[in-house]
Amino acid sequence: MSAVVSPIREPLIQGGKSYHQITEDIVSPTEKTPSTAWVIAFIIAVTGLAFYVFCVAWTVWVGIGSWDLNRTIGWGWDITNFVWWVGIGHAGTLISAILLLFRQKWRTGVNRAAEAMTIFAVMCAGQFPLIHMGRLWLGFFIFPYPNTRGPLWVNFNSPLLWDVFAISTYFTVSLLFWYTGLVPDFATVRDRAKGLRRKIYNFVSFGWTGSAKHWQRWESLSLILAGLATPLVLSVHTIVSFDFATSVIPGWHTTIFPPYFVAGAIFSGFAMVQTLMLITRKILKLEQYITIGHIESMNKVILLTGTIVGVAYLTELFIAWYSGYIYEQFAFYNRVLGPYWWSYVGMMSCNVLSPQIFWWKKFRRSIFVTFVMSIFVNIGMWFERFVIIATTLARDYLPSSWSYYTPTWVEIGLFVGTLGLFFTLYLIFTRVAPVVAVAEIKAILKSAGDQYTGPNAHGHGHHVGHKKDIPAGGTVDIDDPETGQSTDH
Amino acid sequence: MSAANTEVLYGLYDDEEILLEAVKKAKEDHLEIMDVFTPFPVHGLDPILGLEESRLHIAGFIYGAIGTLTAFLFMTWVFTRDWPIIFGGKPYFSAPAFIPITFEVTVLMASVGMVVTFYTICGMAPGVTNATLDDRITDDKFCIAFNTNGASSDVLDKLKGFFSSTGASEVNSKTI
Amino acid sequence: MNQFTLEARHKSVLIGAVILGVLCLGLTFLFYDDELHSRFWSNYLHNTVFFTGIAFVSLFVLAAFTTAYAGWHTVFKRIWEAYAFFLIPGLVLFLVIIAGIWGHFHHLYHWTNEADVATDRIMLGKSGFLNKYWYTFGTIIIMGTWIFFANKLRSISVEEDLHGTTDYAFHRRIRRWSAAFLPIAGFTSAALIWQWVMSVDAHWYSTLFAWYATASWFVAAMALTIMTLIFLKSRGYYQNVTDEHLHDLGKYMFAFSVFWTYLWFSQYMLIWYGNNGEETIYFRTRLDEYRVLFFGNLLLNFATPFLVLMRNDTKRKFGTLVFASVICFFGHWWDFFLMIKPGVLHTTHEALAHGAEAAADAAHHGGFTAGFTIPGLLEVGTMLGFLGGFLWFALSRLEKAPLTPSNDPYIEESLHHHV
């Protein structure tokens, strides 16, 4: 291991950890009885989940009429929530796949939890198109199979069917990727456990031994899955954007939708990762693995994607004017100044303006600001989808059918309920699996541990310092010596 | 668990750098290593051990190609032969509209195929129990194992000498 | 050898290329053109846009990599610093087009014809943006800003070589300027691409267009970087640039070829699917009358790099890497050809036909037009001329500073880079 690390890189693992301590720190939360905080959170989440089940039952029993959708506004909170949840899922794949290809080492601290978040978010997303069918029990009609209704196939030309393929592929591949990464860590849990617990983890670790050949194949597999997941994650939100963009509705039919939806998805996903990580690292005491440096890196991604989304908003506005097409021009006038102006304001202020605060290092490294901002961005991105969907539909070509839409308690309940579903799953995950990738953290210890790099390094020899007069292993925080240490309190 | 019992002599090392040196030495001394077990993928171990590059990616390419052809040809068949319908004034054979599903099926087939292949060739599956030498291998120990079935005491001594000279922290034997 | 000197022999080759380019432009103008000289002007615009774009992307990549703590590119970052300086001659080249707009030398842009704009509702609606003032001052101010940043990043980087210290104050300054450049680049490049390229088809619009064109520039810039590095290596320079660096550049070329294809497909498919007349006309024309260009575009820019660069080892072998780079470079030049030429030809036909109906007729049944339907030898010669000029300029910049920077905090990491 002769990794050469630049003296200005911040250590990613703090506390001078040994391999054994890493195992101990990350695996032990799964071995202890849950803390009170966890129990309270779990009760709240399960209550939300129960309310969700109730609302779904209500919708199925009473019918879609229990929602406030009408002939003009056929899509409301349901599809807004669908797009919002799919988008949130994207950060997990981005962190695990794209950042792996870009060799951003800080991904190892957060990839496991982010991938778990992806899977749970996609599960939440998948609910909405199904519930929206009304007749939930006929949901299997969406699959192309030789059937008894004559050999009538599904419409392969429909973006809604593309969604079926995209979401199910995305879910499957994310699950495989996540689980393959988990197998060696489950083996670690297994080898520390006794009795029934050992049997269970033996079952889920698939008989992992840690053989060199297996590791080699495992790395090869991870890399290829990452390579496949990268275009996949782009394709998923692209196809979601096609749901809108293939139509001829002004405000929906615009070619920038695919990359702009993807950027927005990454943006909102990172915000959700921040929300979860800030809580997780605190409760599970993982501050030395998910450091302020990690949080700062993610805030930079939020700033970047927020600005890309801002460029896209302005591009849309500009081209709507430029097109010379009056319906297009009206659609955007309506977005900004129509009856739903408040959602446009919410979107712009939460997504474009407020993330600009992250130009300042002080705010990027502040836990409190980050947490507040992550909530803001989640709200803003929800508004974005609402602006695109409800605002556009509320004013169609025929003024006689113009309408307004407010959700009923059932629709709100479904949204709040999926939050319950999401957090229930996430909380269970933190109890049964290591929330940080143990093996991957160990693999970067010697190039990113603070005893090898950074100000506390003890000149181990892995670190090539600056050729002039910096002591071996020393580091220079080039941004701000005072805050460089840690503002983590 | 394999039916034929194998006697194994193994040494545990505390650090991957000591392990790498030991593996190098074993290769120089022409000792036949049965396997090396580590808690995480050790960079630079494969070339020293002489492991050939994994061919998993070739399998992945083939699975993907099968997915591409299956999806595209199937949709073409459905819309040009089996039940042609005009959607939105588009021709029966609407290639651009077939691309998204073709892509998804390609990725799905490649990923699922590769993962299944990976677990199969590694002899892993839900519930499978493969013998492990030491519980600490998945924690912080790096292990070199030799097959000592029917080995003479000379060979055993030589191996033990190898372990002590390369800095193994523990040497044990086990039948698996 | 950390100090590059442009050998006299190579210099004369580059000057020869420039002369060839000028000769080709001259021949086009004098003998092989219509009475509006639209072939000459469109060749000029096409190459100016293409090579200026490569310079812009080089600057953008430099800023983006610095901001993202990439580090690995540090060993050869001087190449991109040198490329970025082509923005200065790029601006000069654009001044000629601007002069042409004011003096009515050319008919590249339909919206410069005031009589037509007055009677055309669509162009009249756009005249707040498509007018000579925006074009002139937008180009000058925005490119001036880019040149300012190029100069900043370069001068601080050179200064760091001489006076760099272990507190990396210079790197900190580079990072500030880089971060500031990114949003500016994001907004301004779109505005210029709309003016320079999209407005060639004055009626047509696509929100994705600016990102699509930028992706095209990006791949071309990577291809040119790889070719230059391999050439310099063959001359004994940049021995510290290893297979690992080239592998990463190859990855970028591969990834952005796929990304370009993604944007191409998104734009094409949505317009095809929506089937709005005012949008589909763009692809209808290209499919009917520019079939070779249209499908060649996909073959050159998607199929070839995808199949060649998919494997790991082809990104590490000079032969396959150079092959893919040549194809990608030429392919994206071809892509810009396809973006610009049909619109210019249409405008020319309208201007020559005097009357909307005759113009539409002429434009839609144009048949083969030399220098428009596919690139001819004169076009290739012109491109070689611009390429020669670009490299001459860039390599002369490269002479002015050591090839590999010192005192950069990432230099050791970059020298020991491993994929």
Tab-separated table of N, CA, C and O in Angstrom, chain A residues 1 19-20 23 151 153 155-157 162 165-166 169 173 180 183 188 190-191 198 202-203 206-221 224-225 228 231-232 235 239 439 442-443 446 462, chain B residues 15-17 35-41 46 49 52-54 56-57 74-75 78-79 82-83 87 97-98 100-101 103-104 108 111 114 118-119 121-122 124-130 132 135 138-140:
chain	number	residue	atom	x	y	z
A	1	MET	N	0.852	-1.193	0.000
A	1	MET	CA	0.000	0.000	0.000
A	1	MET	C	0.884	1.238	0.000
A	1	MET	O	1.295	1.717	1.044
A	19	TYR	N	-8.066	-1.716	12.598
A	19	TYR	CA	-9.083	-2.499	11.898
A	19	TYR	C	-10.120	-3.044	12.866
A	19	TYR	O	-11.316	-3.045	12.597
A	20	HIS	N	-9.639	-3.507	14.006
A	20	HIS	CA	-10.572	-4.094	14.945
A	20	HIS	C	-11.546	-3.051	15.487
A	20	HIS	O	-12.738	-3.315	15.632
A	23	THR	N	-14.363	-2.483	13.096
A	23	THR	CA	-15.385	-3.527	13.212
A	23	THR	C	-16.257	-3.256	14.426
A	23	THR	O	-17.490	-3.283	14.356
A	151	PRO	N	-54.288	-12.047	-27.386
A	151	PRO	CA	-52.855	-11.736	-27.227
A	151	PRO	C	-52.617	-10.243	-27.329
A	151	PRO	O	-51.865	-9.773	-28.161
A	153	TRP	N	-51.006	-7.046	-26.205
A	153	TRP	CA	-49.832	-6.695	-25.427
A	153	TRP	C	-49.985	-5.324	-24.806
A	153	TRP	O	-50.850	-4.556	-25.189
A	155	ASN	N	-48.662	-1.465	-24.185
A	155	ASN	CA	-48.177	-0.505	-25.175
A	155	ASN	C	-46.705	-0.179	-24.916
A	155	ASN	O	-46.385	0.653	-24.075
A	156	PHE	N	-45.860	-0.821	-25.695
A	156	PHE	CA	-44.420	-0.604	-25.503
A	156	PHE	C	-43.989	0.802	-25.904
A	156	PHE	O	-42.868	1.199	-25.649
A	157	ASN	N	-44.857	1.528	-26.568
A	157	ASN	CA	-44.504	2.893	-26.962
A	157	ASN	C	-44.871	3.917	-25.897
A	157	ASN	O	-44.665	5.107	-26.103
A	162	TRP	N	-42.596	2.348	-19.999
A	162	TRP	CA	-41.133	2.448	-19.817
A	162	TRP	C	-40.813	2.588	-18.337
A	162	TRP	O	-39.838	2.028	-17.838
A	165	PHE	N	-40.642	-0.696	-16.547
A	165	PHE	CA	-39.359	-1.369	-16.754
A	165	PHE	C	-38.243	-0.638	-16.004
A	165	PHE	O	-37.386	-1.265	-15.389
A	166	ALA	N	-38.266	0.671	-16.079
A	166	ALA	CA	-37.178	1.435	-15.468
A	166	ALA	C	-37.167	1.258	-13.958
A	166	ALA	O	-36.127	0.967	-13.360
A	169	THR	N	-36.308	-2.394	-12.920
A	169	THR	CA	-34.888	-2.676	-13.144
A	169	THR	C	-34.037	-1.944	-12.113
A	169	THR	O	-33.107	-2.505	-11.531
A	173	VAL	N	-31.539	-3.865	-9.614
A	173	VAL	CA	-30.093	-3.684	-9.702
A	173	VAL	C	-29.552	-3.020	-8.435
A	173	VAL	O	-28.511	-3.425	-7.908
A	180	THR	N	-24.768	-7.283	-2.502
A	180	THR	CA	-23.436	-7.833	-2.756
A	180	THR	C	-22.390	-7.113	-1.899
A	180	THR	O	-21.457	-7.726	-1.395
A	183	VAL	N	-22.687	-8.518	1.774
A	183	VAL	CA	-22.354	-9.908	2.106
A	183	VAL	C	-21.087	-10.036	2.961
A	183	VAL	O	-21.118	-10.667	4.018
A	188	THR	N	-18.843	-10.568	8.662
A	188	THR	CA	-18.205	-10.006	9.854
A	188	THR	C	-19.142	-10.096	11.049
A	188	THR	O	-18.733	-10.493	12.148
A	190	ARG	N	-21.581	-12.183	11.386
A	190	ARG	CA	-21.717	-13.615	11.676
A	190	ARG	C	-20.589	-14.111	12.573
A	190	ARG	O	-20.809	-14.798	13.568
A	191	ASP	N	-19.364	-13.722	12.223
A	191	ASP	CA	-18.210	-14.265	12.939
A	191	ASP	C	-18.068	-13.695	14.337
A	191	ASP	O	-17.246	-14.166	15.121
A	198	ARG	N	-26.047	-16.185	15.036
A	198	ARG	CA	-25.005	-16.639	14.125
A	198	ARG	C	-25.621	-17.395	12.948
A	198	ARG	O	-25.220	-17.220	11.803
A	202	ASN	N	-25.333	-16.303	9.249
A	202	ASN	CA	-24.700	-17.287	8.379
A	202	ASN	C	-25.536	-17.462	7.122
A	202	ASN	O	-25.017	-17.527	6.006
A	203	PHE	N	-26.864	-17.476	7.309
A	203	PHE	CA	-27.767	-17.632	6.174
A	203	PHE	C	-27.616	-16.452	5.212
A	203	PHE	O	-27.464	-16.633	4.010
A	206	PHE	N	-24.305	-15.879	2.938
A	206	PHE	CA	-24.106	-16.736	1.762
A	206	PHE	C	-22.856	-17.606	1.829
A	206	PHE	O	-22.387	-18.094	0.808
A	207	GLY	N	-22.254	-17.768	3.002
A	207	GLY	CA	-21.050	-18.575	3.098
A	207	GLY	C	-19.792	-17.850	2.662
A	207	GLY	O	-18.882	-18.428	2.083
A	208	TRP	N	-19.725	-16.579	2.946
A	208	TRP	CA	-18.554	-15.770	2.582
A	208	TRP	C	-17.343	-16.183	3.408
A	208	TRP	O	-17.455	-16.382	4.617
A	209	THR	N	-16.169	-16.329	2.755
A	209	THR	CA	-14.977	-16.715	3.502
A	209	THR	C	-13.888	-15.650	3.479
A	209	THR	O	-12.998	-15.667	4.313
A	210	GLY	N	-13.932	-14.754	2.509
A	210	GLY	CA	-12.872	-13.758	2.408
A	210	GLY	C	-11.687	-14.227	1.610
A	210	GLY	O	-10.596	-13.660	1.699
A	211	SER	N	-11.874	-15.262	0.799
A	211	SER	CA	-10.795	-15.765	-0.044
A	211	SER	C	-10.360	-14.710	-1.069
A	211	SER	O	-11.174	-13.916	-1.541
A	212	ALA	N	-9.060	-14.726	-1.368
A	212	ALA	CA	-8.516	-13.697	-2.261
A	212	ALA	C	-9.214	-13.701	-3.611
A	212	ALA	O	-9.510	-12.658	-4.189
A	213	LYS	N	-9.500	-14.894	-4.128
A	213	LYS	CA	-10.153	-14.980	-5.436
A	213	LYS	C	-11.564	-14.392	-5.372
A	213	LYS	O	-12.019	-13.706	-6.284
A	214	HIS	N	-12.244	-14.658	-4.243
A	214	HIS	CA	-13.597	-14.110	-4.098
A	214	HIS	C	-13.572	-12.591	-4.037
A	214	HIS	O	-14.402	-11.923	-4.631
A	215	TRP	N	-12.587	-12.078	-3.292
A	215	TRP	CA	-12.466	-10.620	-3.217
A	215	TRP	C	-12.216	-10.036	-4.589
A	215	TRP	O	-12.765	-9.001	-4.943
A	216	GLN	N	-11.379	-10.716	-5.365
A	216	GLN	CA	-11.066	-10.192	-6.697
A	216	GLN	C	-12.320	-10.140	-7.551
A	216	GLN	O	-12.617	-9.130	-8.193
A	217	ARG	N	-13.097	-11.233	-7.519
A	217	ARG	CA	-14.334	-11.255	-8.305
A	217	ARG	C	-15.330	-10.237	-7.770
A	217	ARG	O	-16.035	-9.575	-8.526
A	218	TRP	N	-15.360	-10.130	-6.438
A	218	TRP	CA	-16.284	-9.186	-5.799
A	218	TRP	C	-15.984	-7.756	-6.242
A	218	TRP	O	-16.875	-6.986	-6.564
A	219	GLU	N	-14.695	-7.410	-6.296
A	219	GLU	CA	-14.319	-6.066	-6.739
A	219	GLU	C	-14.673	-5.852	-8.194
A	219	GLU	O	-15.172	-4.801	-8.586
A	220	SER	N	-14.404	-6.889	-9.002
A	220	SER	CA	-14.721	-6.797	-10.416
A	220	SER	C	-16.222	-6.607	-10.594
A	220	SER	O	-16.676	-5.738	-11.345
A	221	LEU	N	-16.999	-7.394	-9.856
A	221	LEU	CA	-18.461	-7.302	-9.948
A	221	LEU	C	-18.941	-5.920	-9.520
A	221	LEU	O	-19.770	-5.304	-10.188
A	224	ILE	N	-18.260	-3.367	-12.247
A	224	ILE	CA	-19.129	-3.456	-13.421
A	224	ILE	C	-20.550	-3.036	-13.061
A	224	ILE	O	-21.211	-2.333	-13.821
A	225	LEU	N	-21.005	-3.460	-11.876
A	225	LEU	CA	-22.346	-3.026	-11.476
A	225	LEU	C	-22.394	-1.510	-11.363
A	225	LEU	O	-23.378	-0.876	-11.737
A	228	LEU	N	-22.716	-0.176	-14.751
A	228	LEU	CA	-24.070	-0.340	-15.292
A	228	LEU	C	-25.064	0.573	-14.586
A	228	LEU	O	-25.994	1.093	-15.195
A	231	PRO	N	-25.310	4.611	-16.039
A	231	PRO	CA	-26.311	4.967	-17.053
A	231	PRO	C	-27.727	4.601	-16.619
A	231	PRO	O	-28.683	5.252	-17.010
A	232	LEU	N	-27.837	3.589	-15.775
A	232	LEU	CA	-29.180	3.179	-15.331
A	232	LEU	C	-29.848	4.295	-14.545
A	232	LEU	O	-31.003	4.629	-14.772
A	235	SER	N	-30.990	6.845	-16.746
A	235	SER	CA	-32.136	6.441	-17.556
A	235	SER	C	-33.430	6.482	-16.749
A	235	SER	O	-34.475	6.803	-17.280
A	239	ILE	N	-36.520	8.584	-17.906
A	239	ILE	CA	-37.793	7.991	-18.317
A	239	ILE	C	-38.943	8.605	-17.530
A	239	ILE	O	-40.022	8.845	-18.065
A	439	ALA	N	-15.873	-3.347	5.306
A	439	ALA	CA	-14.711	-3.769	4.527
A	439	ALA	C	-14.142	-2.615	3.708
A	439	ALA	O	-12.933	-2.447	3.616
A	442	LYS	N	-12.182	-0.242	5.849
A	442	LYS	CA	-10.866	-0.795	6.188
A	442	LYS	C	-9.917	-0.644	5.017
A	442	LYS	O	-8.725	-0.390	5.186
A	443	ALA	N	-10.451	-0.809	3.809
A	443	ALA	CA	-9.582	-0.749	2.630
A	443	ALA	C	-9.011	0.645	2.403
A	443	ALA	O	-7.971	0.788	1.768
A	446	LYS	N	-5.606	3.124	5.310
A	446	LYS	CA	-4.211	3.567	5.234
A	446	LYS	C	-4.006	4.770	4.322
A	446	LYS	O	-2.942	5.368	4.329
A	462	HIS	N	3.573	6.410	4.681
A	462	HIS	CA	2.719	6.220	3.510
A	462	HIS	C	2.509	7.510	2.802
A	462	HIS	O	2.071	7.561	1.677
B	15	ASP	N	-1.310	-7.311	9.668
B	15	ASP	CA	-1.350	-6.150	8.788
B	15	ASP	C	-1.192	-6.616	7.350
B	15	ASP	O	-0.468	-7.582	7.077
B	16	GLU	N	-1.865	-5.927	6.438
B	16	GLU	CA	-1.832	-6.400	5.052
B	16	GLU	C	-0.455	-6.210	4.423
B	16	GLU	O	-0.095	-6.912	3.484
B	17	GLU	N	0.334	-5.278	4.957
B	17	GLU	CA	1.654	-5.086	4.358
B	17	GLU	C	2.580	-6.241	4.695
B	17	GLU	O	3.369	-6.689	3.868
B	35	ASP	N	-4.846	-20.862	-0.108
B	35	ASP	CA	-5.669	-19.666	-0.288
B	35	ASP	C	-5.193	-18.592	0.679
B	35	ASP	O	-4.477	-18.874	1.632
B	36	VAL	N	-5.604	-17.371	0.385
B	36	VAL	CA	-5.329	-16.252	1.277
B	36	VAL	C	-6.670	-15.650	1.641
B	36	VAL	O	-7.515	-15.456	0.773
B	37	PHE	N	-6.876	-15.393	2.933
B	37	PHE	CA	-8.154	-14.814	3.374
B	37	PHE	C	-7.895	-13.467	4.023
B	37	PHE	O	-6.985	-13.328	4.841
B	38	THR	N	-8.677	-12.485	3.652
B	38	THR	CA	-8.464	-11.136	4.191
B	38	THR	C	-9.805	-10.511	4.557
B	38	THR	O	-10.834	-10.882	4.010
B	39	PRO	N	-9.795	-9.539	5.473
B	39	PRO	CA	-11.054	-8.885	5.837
B	39	PRO	C	-11.536	-7.890	4.787
B	39	PRO	O	-12.673	-7.447	4.849
B	40	PHE	N	-10.676	-7.480	3.905
B	40	PHE	CA	-11.095	-6.543	2.851
B	40	PHE	C	-10.202	-6.793	1.640
B	40	PHE	O	-9.157	-7.451	1.768
B	41	PRO	N	-10.607	-6.315	0.465
B	41	PRO	CA	-9.783	-6.557	-0.720
B	41	PRO	C	-8.435	-5.841	-0.590
B	41	PRO	O	-8.396	-4.623	-0.480
B	46	ASP	N	-3.476	-9.613	-5.818
B	46	ASP	CA	-3.752	-10.497	-6.954
B	46	ASP	C	-2.527	-10.791	-7.812
B	46	ASP	O	-2.240	-11.950	-8.105
B	49	LEU	N	-0.117	-13.081	-5.954
B	49	LEU	CA	-0.635	-14.441	-5.853
B	49	LEU	C	-0.696	-15.116	-7.215
B	49	LEU	O	-0.835	-16.327	-7.305
B	52	GLU	N	-5.385	-14.803	-12.083
B	52	GLU	CA	-5.713	-14.233	-13.385
B	52	GLU	C	-6.849	-13.242	-13.214
B	52	GLU	O	-7.662	-13.356	-12.310
B	53	GLU	N	-6.922	-12.303	-14.135
B	53	GLU	CA	-7.982	-11.314	-14.086
B	53	GLU	C	-9.330	-12.000	-14.225
B	53	GLU	O	-9.471	-12.962	-14.977
B	54	SER	N	-10.284	-11.505	-13.462
B	54	SER	CA	-11.622	-12.102	-13.515
B	54	SER	C	-12.239	-11.887	-14.901
B	54	SER	O	-12.060	-10.841	-15.511
B	56	LEU	N	-15.448	-12.032	-15.357
B	56	LEU	CA	-16.851	-11.760	-15.109
B	56	LEU	C	-17.426	-10.747	-16.095
B	56	LEU	O	-18.574	-10.844	-16.508
B	57	HIS	N	-16.576	-9.781	-16.486
B	57	HIS	CA	-17.100	-8.732	-17.365
B	57	HIS	C	-17.470	-9.271	-18.737
B	57	HIS	O	-18.369	-8.760	-19.388
B	74	PHE	N	-38.269	-8.660	-29.496
B	74	PHE	CA	-39.601	-8.988	-28.991
B	74	PHE	C	-40.591	-7.864	-29.294
B	74	PHE	O	-41.675	-8.104	-29.820
B	75	MET	N	-40.192	-6.643	-28.979
B	75	MET	CA	-41.110	-5.525	-29.243
B	75	MET	C	-41.363	-5.369	-30.735
B	75	MET	O	-42.492	-5.079	-31.156
B	78	VAL	N	-43.872	-8.029	-31.661
B	78	VAL	CA	-45.229	-7.734	-31.188
B	78	VAL	C	-45.888	-6.679	-32.061
B	78	VAL	O	-47.028	-6.835	-32.485
B	79	PHE	N	-45.139	-5.628	-32.381
B	79	PHE	CA	-45.777	-4.492	-33.055
B	79	PHE	C	-45.743	-4.563	-34.579
B	79	PHE	O	-46.359	-3.734	-35.238
B	82	ASP	N	-47.233	-9.651	-34.514
B	82	ASP	CA	-48.252	-10.301	-33.698
B	82	ASP	C	-49.520	-9.466	-33.578
B	82	ASP	O	-50.616	-9.980	-33.732
B	83	TRP	N	-49.408	-8.223	-33.275
B	83	TRP	CA	-50.583	-7.377	-33.064
B	83	TRP	C	-50.221	-5.928	-33.390
B	83	TRP	O	-50.045	-5.108	-32.508
B	87	PHE	N	-49.912	3.780	-32.759
B	87	PHE	CA	-50.036	4.649	-31.589
B	87	PHE	C	-49.612	6.052	-31.996
B	87	PHE	O	-48.493	6.237	-32.473
B	97	ALA	N	-38.892	4.579	-29.917
B	97	ALA	CA	-39.703	4.281	-28.743
B	97	ALA	C	-39.332	2.942	-28.121
B	97	ALA	O	-39.719	2.662	-26.988
B	98	PHE	N	-38.603	2.127	-28.838
B	98	PHE	CA	-38.200	0.841	-28.267
B	98	PHE	C	-36.909	0.959	-27.454
B	98	PHE	O	-36.565	0.065	-26.694
B	100	PRO	N	-35.816	2.889	-24.834
B	100	PRO	CA	-35.771	2.873	-23.366
B	100	PRO	C	-35.934	1.475	-22.773
B	100	PRO	O	-35.145	1.076	-21.910
B	101	ILE	N	-36.914	0.726	-23.253
B	101	ILE	CA	-37.114	-0.616	-22.674
B	101	ILE	C	-35.939	-1.521	-23.028
B	101	ILE	O	-35.463	-2.297	-22.188
B	103	PHE	N	-32.896	-0.685	-23.383
B	103	PHE	CA	-31.800	-0.348	-22.476
B	103	PHE	C	-32.017	-0.960	-21.100
B	103	PHE	O	-31.105	-1.562	-20.517
B	104	GLU	N	-33.231	-0.806	-20.575
B	104	GLU	CA	-33.504	-1.322	-19.230
B	104	GLU	C	-33.301	-2.834	-19.170
B	104	GLU	O	-32.711	-3.357	-18.225
B	108	LEU	N	-30.731	-4.958	-16.895
B	108	LEU	CA	-31.287	-5.949	-15.966
B	108	LEU	C	-30.651	-7.316	-16.194
B	108	LEU	O	-30.192	-7.969	-15.245
B	111	SER	N	-26.915	-7.373	-15.181
B	111	SER	CA	-26.677	-7.329	-13.736
B	111	SER	C	-27.087	-8.629	-13.066
B	111	SER	O	-26.310	-9.224	-12.317
B	114	MET	N	-24.811	-11.488	-14.062
B	114	MET	CA	-23.478	-11.448	-13.460
B	114	MET	C	-23.507	-11.789	-11.983
B	114	MET	O	-22.621	-12.475	-11.478
B	118	PHE	N	-21.604	-14.788	-10.326
B	118	PHE	CA	-20.634	-14.544	-9.256
B	118	PHE	C	-20.860	-15.491	-8.080
B	118	PHE	O	-19.937	-16.165	-7.618
B	119	TYR	N	-22.096	-15.562	-7.604
B	119	TYR	CA	-22.355	-16.406	-6.445
B	119	TYR	C	-22.164	-17.885	-6.777
B	119	TYR	O	-21.684	-18.657	-5.960
B	121	ILE	N	-20.067	-19.262	-9.101
B	121	ILE	CA	-18.664	-19.679	-9.204
B	121	ILE	C	-17.925	-19.539	-7.885
B	121	ILE	O	-16.919	-20.201	-7.656
B	122	CYS	N	-18.426	-18.706	-6.983
B	122	CYS	CA	-17.789	-18.603	-5.668
B	122	CYS	C	-18.334	-19.653	-4.708
B	122	CYS	O	-17.938	-19.684	-3.539
B	124	MET	N	-21.334	-19.766	-3.433
B	124	MET	CA	-22.083	-19.091	-2.376
B	124	MET	C	-23.560	-19.047	-2.738
B	124	MET	O	-23.935	-18.952	-3.896
B	125	ALA	N	-24.380	-19.116	-1.703
B	125	ALA	CA	-25.830	-19.023	-1.892
B	125	ALA	C	-26.443	-18.801	-0.526
B	125	ALA	O	-25.787	-19.040	0.493
B	126	PRO	N	-27.692	-18.366	-0.450
B	126	PRO	CA	-28.325	-18.192	0.857
B	126	PRO	C	-28.291	-19.507	1.629
B	126	PRO	O	-28.650	-20.557	1.083
B	127	GLY	N	-27.804	-19.458	2.854
B	127	GLY	CA	-27.808	-20.648	3.693
B	127	GLY	C	-26.598	-21.539	3.550
B	127	GLY	O	-26.412	-22.448	4.342
B	128	VAL	N	-25.773	-21.288	2.567
B	128	VAL	CA	-24.575	-22.117	2.405
B	128	VAL	C	-23.604	-21.818	3.542
B	128	VAL	O	-23.443	-20.671	3.953
B	129	THR	N	-23.004	-22.866	4.075
B	129	THR	CA	-21.977	-22.653	5.095
B	129	THR	C	-20.647	-23.144	4.542
B	129	THR	O	-20.476	-24.339	4.330
B	130	ASN	N	-19.757	-22.244	4.256
B	130	ASN	CA	-18.412	-22.641	3.861
B	130	ASN	C	-17.527	-22.593	5.094
B	130	ASN	O	-17.647	-21.688	5.915
B	132	THR	N	-14.818	-21.790	7.610
B	132	THR	CA	-13.890	-20.685	7.777
B	132	THR	C	-12.823	-21.111	8.774
B	132	THR	O	-13.074	-21.948	9.651
B	135	ASP	N	-12.516	-16.909	13.081
B	135	ASP	CA	-13.543	-15.864	13.103
B	135	ASP	C	-12.971	-14.467	12.934
B	135	ASP	O	-13.683	-13.546	12.561
B	138	THR	N	-12.614	-12.091	9.280
B	138	THR	CA	-13.503	-11.035	8.786
B	138	THR	C	-13.401	-9.788	9.649
B	138	THR	O	-14.140	-8.842	9.460
B	139	ASP	N	-12.489	-9.808	10.606
B	139	ASP	CA	-12.329	-8.628	11.459
B	139	ASP	C	-11.004	-7.924	11.159
B	139	ASP	O	-10.970	-6.951	10.417
B	140	ASP	N	-9.899	-8.461	11.674
B	140	ASP	CA	-8.635	-7.747	11.479
B	140	ASP	C	-7.441	-8.659	11.243
B	140	ASP	O	-6.303	-8.224	11.394
